[in-house]
Amino acid sequence: MTHAILTLNAGSSSLKVSLFPADGDQPMASGVVDRIGAAAEIRLKDRDGQPIATEGSLASHAEAISTVIAGFRGHWPDLALLAIGHRVVHGGPSRTAPVGVDEGLLVELERLSSFAPLHQPHNLAGIRAAMEAFPGVQQVACFDTAFHRSQPWVNDAFALPRQLFDEGVRRYGFHGLSYEYITGELARIAPQLAEGRVVVAHLGNGASMCAIQNGRSVASTMGFSALDGLPMGTRCGQLDPGVLLYLMDQKGMNAAEISDLLYTKSGLLGLSGLSNDMRTLEAAGTPEAGQAIDYFVFRCQRELGAMAAALGGIDALIFCGGIGENSRLVRARICERLAWMGIEIDHGRNAANERVVSSELARTTVMVIPTNEELVIAGGARAIAGRLGQEAA
Ligand code: AMP
C-alpha cells in the first residue's frame, strides 16, 4: 500500500493540493485547480515534474477533489489516504492547534464565517466536500489564526467597547501556518536566532509581518481581517476607519461595495492602476507603478519598526512569500534605510538570492527562507491522525 496524507487549501475558485508520503517531507505530488465553476483548469505533477493525468468534472470543489484523488489513484493504484489536512483561515479565539473534524467543529467554524466571509465558507466547503468523497478518512483542520493566539492582550484588543471584544472582535492575525513553518526552519538552521527577537515578513499577494519572540507570536500586522497592516496585491492594508465612514456617508456605498473595493481593487493594483503583480510593476517603469512599489516598501519599513518595537529590538529579519523570496529589488529597498536597527544588506548575496543576505558585520541577520504552508498542514494532519489512531487502538 502507498500510504499518504493529502493537504487541501480551498479558495473561492481554486484548490491547491499536495500529497505527502506517510512519514516524509517531500510531496509525492502537488498541483492546483483554478477557476472552479467556470473554465476550470487542473495542473497536477508528481515529484519528478511529470504531469498526472486526470479525468472528471471540476464544476465544484467536491467534484474537483474527487477528480484530483482519481488522478492520484491512477498514478498510485494502491494509494491509501491516512488523513486529509485542510487550511482553515479562522479558528476563532480558542483554537491554538490543529484539530480533528467532526460535526460539532464544523458548526463552530461556520459561526466564524461572519469574521472571514470571503475565505472561511470556501475552506468549510472544501472540508465538507472531502468528507463526502472520503467518509472514512480522518479530516484535520489547521488554522491560520492559531499561531497568533499567544499574543498578549494589548495586541489582541481594539480600543472599542468591551462587549465587542467579548463577541470576538479581536486582532487574530493570519498567515500563521507560514509563520509556524519559518519558526521551525529557523530553529533547525539557526537555533540561537530562533530563541531571540525575530520579525518574519511574509510578502506575497497577501502580505503581513509577525513579531516572534522565542518562537511565539507577540504581534502581527494583520488584525481582525486579512485587510489590515501592509498593502497587498489587491488589498488596502492599514486604513483610517474615517475613510470607511466617508465612503458610506458621502458616496453611499454599501458593505458589499466597500468590501469589493478594499479586497479586490486596492493595494498594488489600486495604486498602480496596472497590476497586483510585483513582477509586472517592477518591469513596467510607469510613475504609478513606481509609486505603488514606493508605497509598499515604505509601509514595510514602517511596520518593521512597529514589530521591532513590540519585541524591544530585533535579532533577525526573515523574508518569505513570492515577493520576499524572489524580489531582490524589494528586499534591498526595504533594508535601505534600516541601519539604525542593525540591518545592512549585502547586495551581492541579495542579488544571488542567498539564504543570508545581510552583511557579515551587521548586528541583525537578514535571511530569505522559502515558506511551506503545505508541510505544516501535512504535519498537523499526521499528528492528529496518529493520535486519534492510538486512542482508538
Ligand atoms: P505569492 O502570493 O506568495 O505566490 O506571491 C505572489 C507575488 O510574488 C506576486 O506579486 C509576484 O509578482 C511576486 N513575485 C514572484 N516572483 C517574483 C520575482 N522574481 N520578482 C518579483 N516579484 C515576484
Coordinates of C-alpha atoms and ligand atoms in Angstrom, one line a residue:
M1 CA 0.0 0.0 0.0
T2 CA 1.1 3.6 -0.7
H3 CA 0.1 5.4 2.5
A4 CA -0.2 9.2 2.1
I5 CA -1.5 12.4 3.5
L6 CA -3.4 14.8 1.4
T7 CA -3.4 18.6 2.0
L8 CA -6.1 20.9 0.6
N9 CA -6.2 24.6 0.5
A10 CA -9.6 25.7 -0.9
G11 CA -10.0 29.3 -2.1
S12 CA -13.1 30.9 -3.6
S13 CA -12.5 29.4 -7.1
S14 CA -9.2 27.5 -6.6
L15 CA -8.0 24.4 -4.8
K16 CA -4.3 23.8 -4.0
V17 CA -3.4 20.2 -3.3
S18 CA -0.3 18.3 -2.2
L19 CA 0.2 14.6 -1.5
F20 CA 2.8 13.7 1.1
P21 CA 4.1 10.3 2.0
A22 CA 3.0 8.9 5.4
D23 CA 6.2 10.0 7.0
G24 CA 8.2 12.2 4.6
D25 CA 8.5 15.9 4.0
Q26 CA 8.9 15.8 0.2
P27 CA 5.5 15.8 -1.6
M28 CA 4.8 12.9 -3.9
A29 CA 2.6 15.2 -6.0
S30 CA 1.2 18.7 -5.9
G31 CA -0.9 20.9 -8.0
V32 CA -3.7 23.4 -8.4
V33 CA -7.2 23.6 -9.8
D34 CA -8.0 27.1 -11.0
R35 CA -11.3 28.8 -11.9
I36 CA -13.5 26.1 -10.4
G37 CA -17.0 26.6 -11.7
A38 CA -16.1 28.4 -14.9
A39 CA -13.5 27.2 -17.5
A40 CA -11.7 25.3 -14.7
E41 CA -8.2 24.1 -15.3
I42 CA -6.2 21.5 -13.4
R43 CA -2.4 21.1 -13.2
L44 CA -1.0 18.1 -11.2
K45 CA 2.6 16.9 -11.2
D46 CA 4.4 14.2 -9.4
R47 CA 7.7 14.9 -7.6
D48 CA 9.7 14.3 -10.8
G49 CA 7.7 17.1 -12.5
Q50 CA 5.7 14.5 -14.6
P51 CA 2.1 15.5 -15.2
I52 CA -0.5 13.4 -13.5
A53 CA -3.4 12.6 -15.9
T54 CA -6.9 13.5 -14.6
E55 CA -10.3 12.9 -16.0
G56 CA -13.5 14.2 -14.4
S57 CA -15.6 17.2 -13.6
L58 CA -14.2 20.3 -12.0
A59 CA -17.5 22.1 -11.7
S60 CA -17.5 22.3 -7.9
H61 CA -14.9 21.9 -5.1
A62 CA -16.4 18.5 -4.3
E63 CA -16.0 17.3 -7.9
A64 CA -12.6 18.8 -8.2
I65 CA -11.4 16.9 -5.0
S66 CA -12.8 13.7 -6.4
T67 CA -11.1 14.3 -9.8
V68 CA -7.8 15.0 -8.1
I69 CA -8.0 11.8 -6.0
A70 CA -8.9 9.8 -9.0
G71 CA -5.9 11.2 -10.8
F72 CA -3.6 10.2 -7.8
R73 CA -5.2 6.7 -7.7
G74 CA -4.5 6.3 -11.4
H75 CA -0.8 7.2 -10.7
W76 CA -0.6 5.1 -7.5
P77 CA -3.2 2.3 -7.8
D78 CA -2.6 1.1 -4.2
L79 CA -2.9 4.6 -2.7
A80 CA -4.4 4.7 0.9
L81 CA -5.1 8.1 2.5
L82 CA -4.3 8.3 6.2
A83 CA -5.7 11.8 6.7
I84 CA -6.7 14.9 4.8
G85 CA -5.4 18.2 6.2
H86 CA -7.3 21.4 5.4
R87 CA -6.1 25.0 5.6
V88 CA -8.8 26.9 7.6
V89 CA -8.4 30.7 7.7
H90 CA -10.2 31.2 11.0
G91 CA -10.2 29.2 14.2
G92 CA -11.6 32.0 16.4
P93 CA -10.3 32.9 19.9
S94 CA -9.9 29.4 21.3
R95 CA -8.2 27.2 18.6
T96 CA -4.5 27.1 19.2
A97 CA -3.6 23.9 17.3
P98 CA -4.8 21.6 14.5
V99 CA -7.9 19.5 15.4
G100 CA -9.8 16.5 14.0
V101 CA -13.0 17.5 12.2
D102 CA -16.4 16.5 13.5
E103 CA -19.9 18.0 13.1
G104 CA -19.5 20.0 16.3
L105 CA -16.3 21.6 14.9
L106 CA -17.9 22.4 11.6
V107 CA -20.8 24.2 13.4
E108 CA -18.2 26.2 15.5
L109 CA -16.3 27.1 12.4
E110 CA -19.4 28.1 10.4
R111 CA -20.2 30.6 13.1
L112 CA -16.8 32.2 12.5
S113 CA -17.7 32.7 8.8
S114 CA -19.0 36.2 9.6
F115 CA -15.5 37.1 10.7
A116 CA -13.9 35.9 7.4
P117 CA -16.8 35.9 4.8
L118 CA -14.5 35.8 1.8
H119 CA -12.4 32.9 3.0
Q120 CA -14.0 30.7 5.7
P121 CA -17.0 29.5 3.7
H122 CA -14.7 28.1 0.9
N123 CA -12.5 26.4 3.4
L124 CA -15.5 24.7 5.0
A125 CA -16.9 23.8 1.6
G126 CA -13.6 22.0 0.9
I127 CA -13.9 20.1 4.2
R128 CA -17.5 19.1 3.5
A129 CA -16.6 18.0 0.0
A130 CA -13.7 15.9 1.3
M131 CA -15.9 14.3 4.0
E132 CA -18.5 13.4 1.4
A133 CA -15.9 12.0 -1.0
F134 CA -13.9 10.1 1.7
P135 CA -16.2 9.4 4.6
G136 CA -13.7 7.0 6.3
V137 CA -10.7 9.3 6.2
Q138 CA -9.7 11.5 9.1
Q139 CA -10.1 15.2 8.2
V140 CA -8.0 17.7 10.1
A141 CA -8.4 21.4 10.3
C142 CA -5.2 23.6 10.5
F143 CA -5.8 27.2 11.4
D144 CA -4.1 30.4 10.1
T145 CA -5.0 32.2 13.3
A146 CA -3.7 29.5 15.7
F147 CA -0.1 30.7 15.8
H148 CA -1.0 34.1 17.0
R149 CA -3.2 33.2 19.9
S150 CA -0.2 33.5 22.2
Q151 CA -0.2 37.3 21.7
P152 CA -0.6 39.5 24.8
W153 CA -4.0 41.2 25.4
V154 CA -2.7 44.6 24.3
N155 CA -2.2 43.3 20.9
D156 CA -5.3 41.2 20.9
A157 CA -7.7 44.0 21.6
F158 CA -9.0 47.1 19.8
A159 CA -9.8 50.2 21.8
L160 CA -13.5 49.6 21.4
P161 CA -16.3 49.0 24.0
R162 CA -15.5 45.7 25.8
Q163 CA -18.6 44.0 24.5
L164 CA -17.2 43.9 21.0
F165 CA -14.0 42.2 22.3
D166 CA -16.2 39.6 24.1
E167 CA -18.1 38.8 21.0
G168 CA -14.8 38.2 19.1
V169 CA -13.9 41.5 17.6
R170 CA -10.1 41.0 18.2
R171 CA -6.9 41.0 16.4
Y172 CA -6.4 37.5 15.2
G173 CA -3.5 37.8 12.8
F174 CA -3.2 35.4 9.8
H175 CA -0.6 33.6 7.7
G176 CA 0.0 31.6 10.9
L177 CA 0.8 28.4 9.0
S178 CA 3.6 30.2 7.2
Y179 CA 5.0 31.7 10.4
E180 CA 4.9 28.3 12.0
Y181 CA 6.9 26.8 9.2
I182 CA 9.5 29.6 9.2
T183 CA 9.8 29.4 13.0
G184 CA 10.5 25.7 12.8
E185 CA 13.0 26.1 10.0
L186 CA 14.9 28.9 11.8
A187 CA 15.1 26.7 14.9
R188 CA 16.6 24.0 12.7
I189 CA 19.1 26.1 10.8
A190 CA 19.9 28.9 13.3
P191 CA 18.7 27.8 16.8
Q192 CA 20.3 30.8 18.6
L193 CA 18.5 33.3 16.4
A194 CA 15.2 31.3 16.8
E195 CA 15.4 31.9 20.6
G196 CA 15.7 35.7 20.0
R197 CA 13.6 38.5 18.6
V198 CA 12.6 37.7 15.0
V199 CA 10.4 39.6 12.5
V200 CA 9.1 37.5 9.7
A201 CA 7.9 39.4 6.6
H202 CA 5.5 37.2 4.6
L203 CA 5.3 39.2 1.4
G204 CA 3.2 37.7 -1.3
N205 CA -0.1 38.5 -2.9
G206 CA -1.3 38.6 0.7
A207 CA 1.3 40.2 2.9
S208 CA 1.9 40.5 6.7
M209 CA 4.6 40.7 9.3
C210 CA 4.9 38.9 12.5
A211 CA 7.0 39.7 15.6
I212 CA 8.2 36.4 17.2
Q213 CA 10.0 36.1 20.5
N214 CA 11.5 32.7 21.3
G215 CA 9.2 31.0 18.8
R216 CA 6.0 32.7 20.0
S217 CA 3.9 35.3 18.2
V218 CA 4.0 38.6 20.0
A219 CA 2.4 40.9 17.5
S220 CA 1.3 40.9 13.8
T221 CA 0.3 43.4 11.2
M222 CA -3.0 41.7 10.2
G223 CA -5.7 42.1 12.7
F224 CA -9.4 41.3 12.7
S225 CA -9.4 40.6 9.0
A226 CA -6.9 39.9 6.3
L227 CA -7.1 43.5 5.2
D228 CA -5.0 45.2 7.9
G229 CA -1.4 46.1 8.0
L230 CA 0.7 46.0 4.8
P231 CA -0.7 46.9 1.4
M232 CA -1.1 43.8 -0.7
G233 CA -1.8 42.8 -4.3
T234 CA -5.4 44.0 -4.3
R235 CA -6.0 44.7 -0.5
C236 CA -5.6 48.1 1.0
G237 CA -3.7 47.3 4.3
Q238 CA -3.9 49.7 7.2
L239 CA -6.6 52.4 6.6
D240 CA -8.1 55.1 8.7
P241 CA -11.6 54.0 9.6
G242 CA -12.7 57.5 8.8
V243 CA -12.3 56.6 5.2
L244 CA -15.0 53.9 5.5
L245 CA -17.3 56.5 7.1
Y246 CA -16.7 58.8 4.2
L247 CA -17.4 56.0 1.6
M248 CA -20.7 55.2 3.4
D249 CA -21.9 58.7 4.2
Q250 CA -20.7 60.7 1.3
K251 CA -20.6 58.2 -1.5
G252 CA -23.5 56.0 -0.4
M253 CA -21.5 52.8 -0.7
N254 CA -22.9 49.7 1.0
A255 CA -20.9 46.9 2.8
A256 CA -20.6 44.7 -0.3
E257 CA -19.3 47.6 -2.4
I258 CA -16.8 48.7 0.2
S259 CA -15.7 45.1 0.7
D260 CA -15.1 44.7 -3.1
L261 CA -13.1 48.0 -3.1
L262 CA -10.9 47.0 -0.2
Y263 CA -10.3 43.4 -1.0
T264 CA -10.1 43.4 -4.8
K265 CA -9.4 46.9 -6.2
S266 CA -6.9 48.4 -3.8
G267 CA -3.3 47.7 -2.8
L268 CA -0.7 47.5 -5.6
L269 CA -3.4 47.2 -8.2
G270 CA -5.3 50.3 -7.0
L271 CA -2.2 52.4 -6.7
S272 CA -0.6 51.4 -10.0
G273 CA -3.9 51.2 -12.0
L274 CA -2.0 48.4 -13.7
S275 CA -1.5 45.2 -11.9
N276 CA -1.4 43.4 -8.5
D277 CA 1.7 41.5 -9.5
M278 CA 5.1 42.8 -8.3
R279 CA 6.9 41.4 -11.3
T280 CA 4.7 43.3 -13.7
L281 CA 5.2 46.5 -11.6
E282 CA 9.0 46.2 -11.5
A283 CA 9.1 45.8 -15.2
A284 CA 6.5 48.5 -16.0
G285 CA 8.5 51.6 -15.4
T286 CA 5.5 53.9 -15.2
P287 CA 5.3 56.6 -12.5
E288 CA 2.2 55.0 -11.0
A289 CA 3.9 51.5 -10.9
G290 CA 6.9 53.2 -9.2
Q291 CA 4.7 54.8 -6.6
A292 CA 2.9 51.6 -5.9
I293 CA 6.3 50.0 -5.1
D294 CA 7.4 53.0 -3.1
Y295 CA 4.3 52.8 -1.0
F296 CA 4.7 49.0 -0.5
V297 CA 8.4 49.5 0.6
F298 CA 7.5 52.4 2.9
R299 CA 4.8 50.6 4.7
C300 CA 7.0 47.5 5.1
Q301 CA 9.7 49.7 6.7
R302 CA 7.1 51.4 9.0
E303 CA 5.6 48.1 10.1
L304 CA 9.0 46.6 10.6
G305 CA 9.7 49.4 13.0
A306 CA 6.5 48.7 14.9
M307 CA 7.2 44.9 15.1
A308 CA 10.8 45.6 16.4
A309 CA 9.3 48.0 19.0
A310 CA 6.9 45.2 20.1
L311 CA 9.9 43.0 20.6
G312 CA 12.1 45.5 22.2
G313 CA 14.7 45.1 19.4
I314 CA 15.4 42.8 16.6
D315 CA 17.9 40.0 16.1
A316 CA 16.7 38.6 12.7
L317 CA 14.5 39.6 9.8
I318 CA 13.2 36.8 7.6
F319 CA 11.7 37.3 4.2
C320 CA 9.3 34.8 2.7
G321 CA 6.3 34.7 0.3
G322 CA 6.5 35.3 -3.5
I323 CA 7.9 38.8 -3.2
G324 CA 10.1 38.2 -0.1
E325 CA 11.6 35.1 -1.7
N326 CA 12.2 36.4 -5.2
S327 CA 12.3 40.2 -5.4
R328 CA 15.8 41.4 -4.9
L329 CA 14.7 44.9 -5.6
V330 CA 12.0 45.0 -2.9
R331 CA 14.2 43.3 -0.3
A332 CA 17.1 45.7 -1.0
R333 CA 14.8 48.7 -0.9
I334 CA 13.1 47.7 2.4
C335 CA 16.5 47.3 4.0
E336 CA 17.9 50.5 2.6
R337 CA 17.2 52.9 5.5
L338 CA 17.3 50.4 8.4
A339 CA 20.9 50.7 9.5
W340 CA 19.6 52.2 12.8
M341 CA 18.1 48.8 13.6
G342 CA 21.3 46.9 12.7
I343 CA 20.1 46.0 9.2
E344 CA 22.6 46.1 6.5
I345 CA 22.1 44.2 3.3
D346 CA 25.0 42.6 1.3
H347 CA 24.0 43.4 -2.3
G348 CA 26.0 40.5 -3.8
R349 CA 24.3 38.0 -1.5
N350 CA 20.9 39.6 -2.1
A351 CA 21.3 39.6 -5.9
A352 CA 22.3 35.9 -5.7
N353 CA 19.2 35.1 -3.6
E354 CA 21.3 33.5 -0.9
R355 CA 19.8 32.3 2.4
V356 CA 21.6 35.0 4.4
V357 CA 21.5 38.4 2.7
S358 CA 22.9 40.6 5.4
S359 CA 26.5 41.7 5.5
E360 CA 29.0 39.8 7.7
L361 CA 29.2 42.5 10.4
A362 CA 25.6 43.5 10.5
R363 CA 24.1 43.3 14.0
T364 CA 20.8 41.9 12.6
T365 CA 20.8 38.8 10.4
V366 CA 18.6 39.1 7.3
M367 CA 17.5 35.8 5.7
V368 CA 15.4 34.5 2.9
I369 CA 13.6 31.3 3.8
P370 CA 11.1 29.9 1.3
T371 CA 7.8 29.1 3.2
N372 CA 5.9 25.9 3.0
E373 CA 2.4 26.0 4.5
E374 CA 1.5 22.7 2.9
L375 CA 4.2 20.9 5.0
V376 CA 2.7 22.4 8.2
I377 CA -0.8 21.2 7.2
A378 CA 0.6 17.8 6.5
G379 CA 2.4 17.7 9.8
G380 CA -0.8 18.7 11.7
A381 CA -2.8 16.1 9.9
R382 CA -0.2 13.4 10.5
A383 CA -0.1 14.3 14.3
I384 CA -3.9 14.3 14.7
A385 CA -4.4 11.1 12.7
G386 CA -1.6 9.4 14.6
R387 CA -3.0 10.5 18.0
L388 CA -6.6 9.5 17.2
G389 CA -5.4 6.2 15.7
Q390 CA -3.6 5.4 19.0
E391 CA -6.6 6.4 21.1
A392 CA -8.8 4.1 19.0
A393 CA -6.3 1.1 19.3
Ligands
AMP1 P1 2.5 34.6 -3.5 O1 1.2 35.1 -3.2 O2 3.3 34.3 -2.2 O3 2.6 33.5 -4.5 O4 3.4 35.8 -4.2 C1 2.9 36.4 -5.4 C2 3.7 37.7 -5.6 O5 5.1 37.4 -5.7 C3 3.3 38.4 -6.9 O6 3.3 39.8 -6.6 C4 4.5 38.1 -7.8 O7 4.7 39.2 -8.7 C5 5.7 38.1 -6.8 N1 6.9 37.5 -7.3 C6 7.1 36.2 -7.7 N2 8.3 36.1 -8.3 C7 8.9 37.3 -8.3 C8 10.1 37.8 -8.8 N3 11.0 37.1 -9.4 N4 10.3 39.2 -8.7 C9 9.4 40.0 -8.1 N5 8.2 39.5 -7.6 C10 7.9 38.2 -7.7

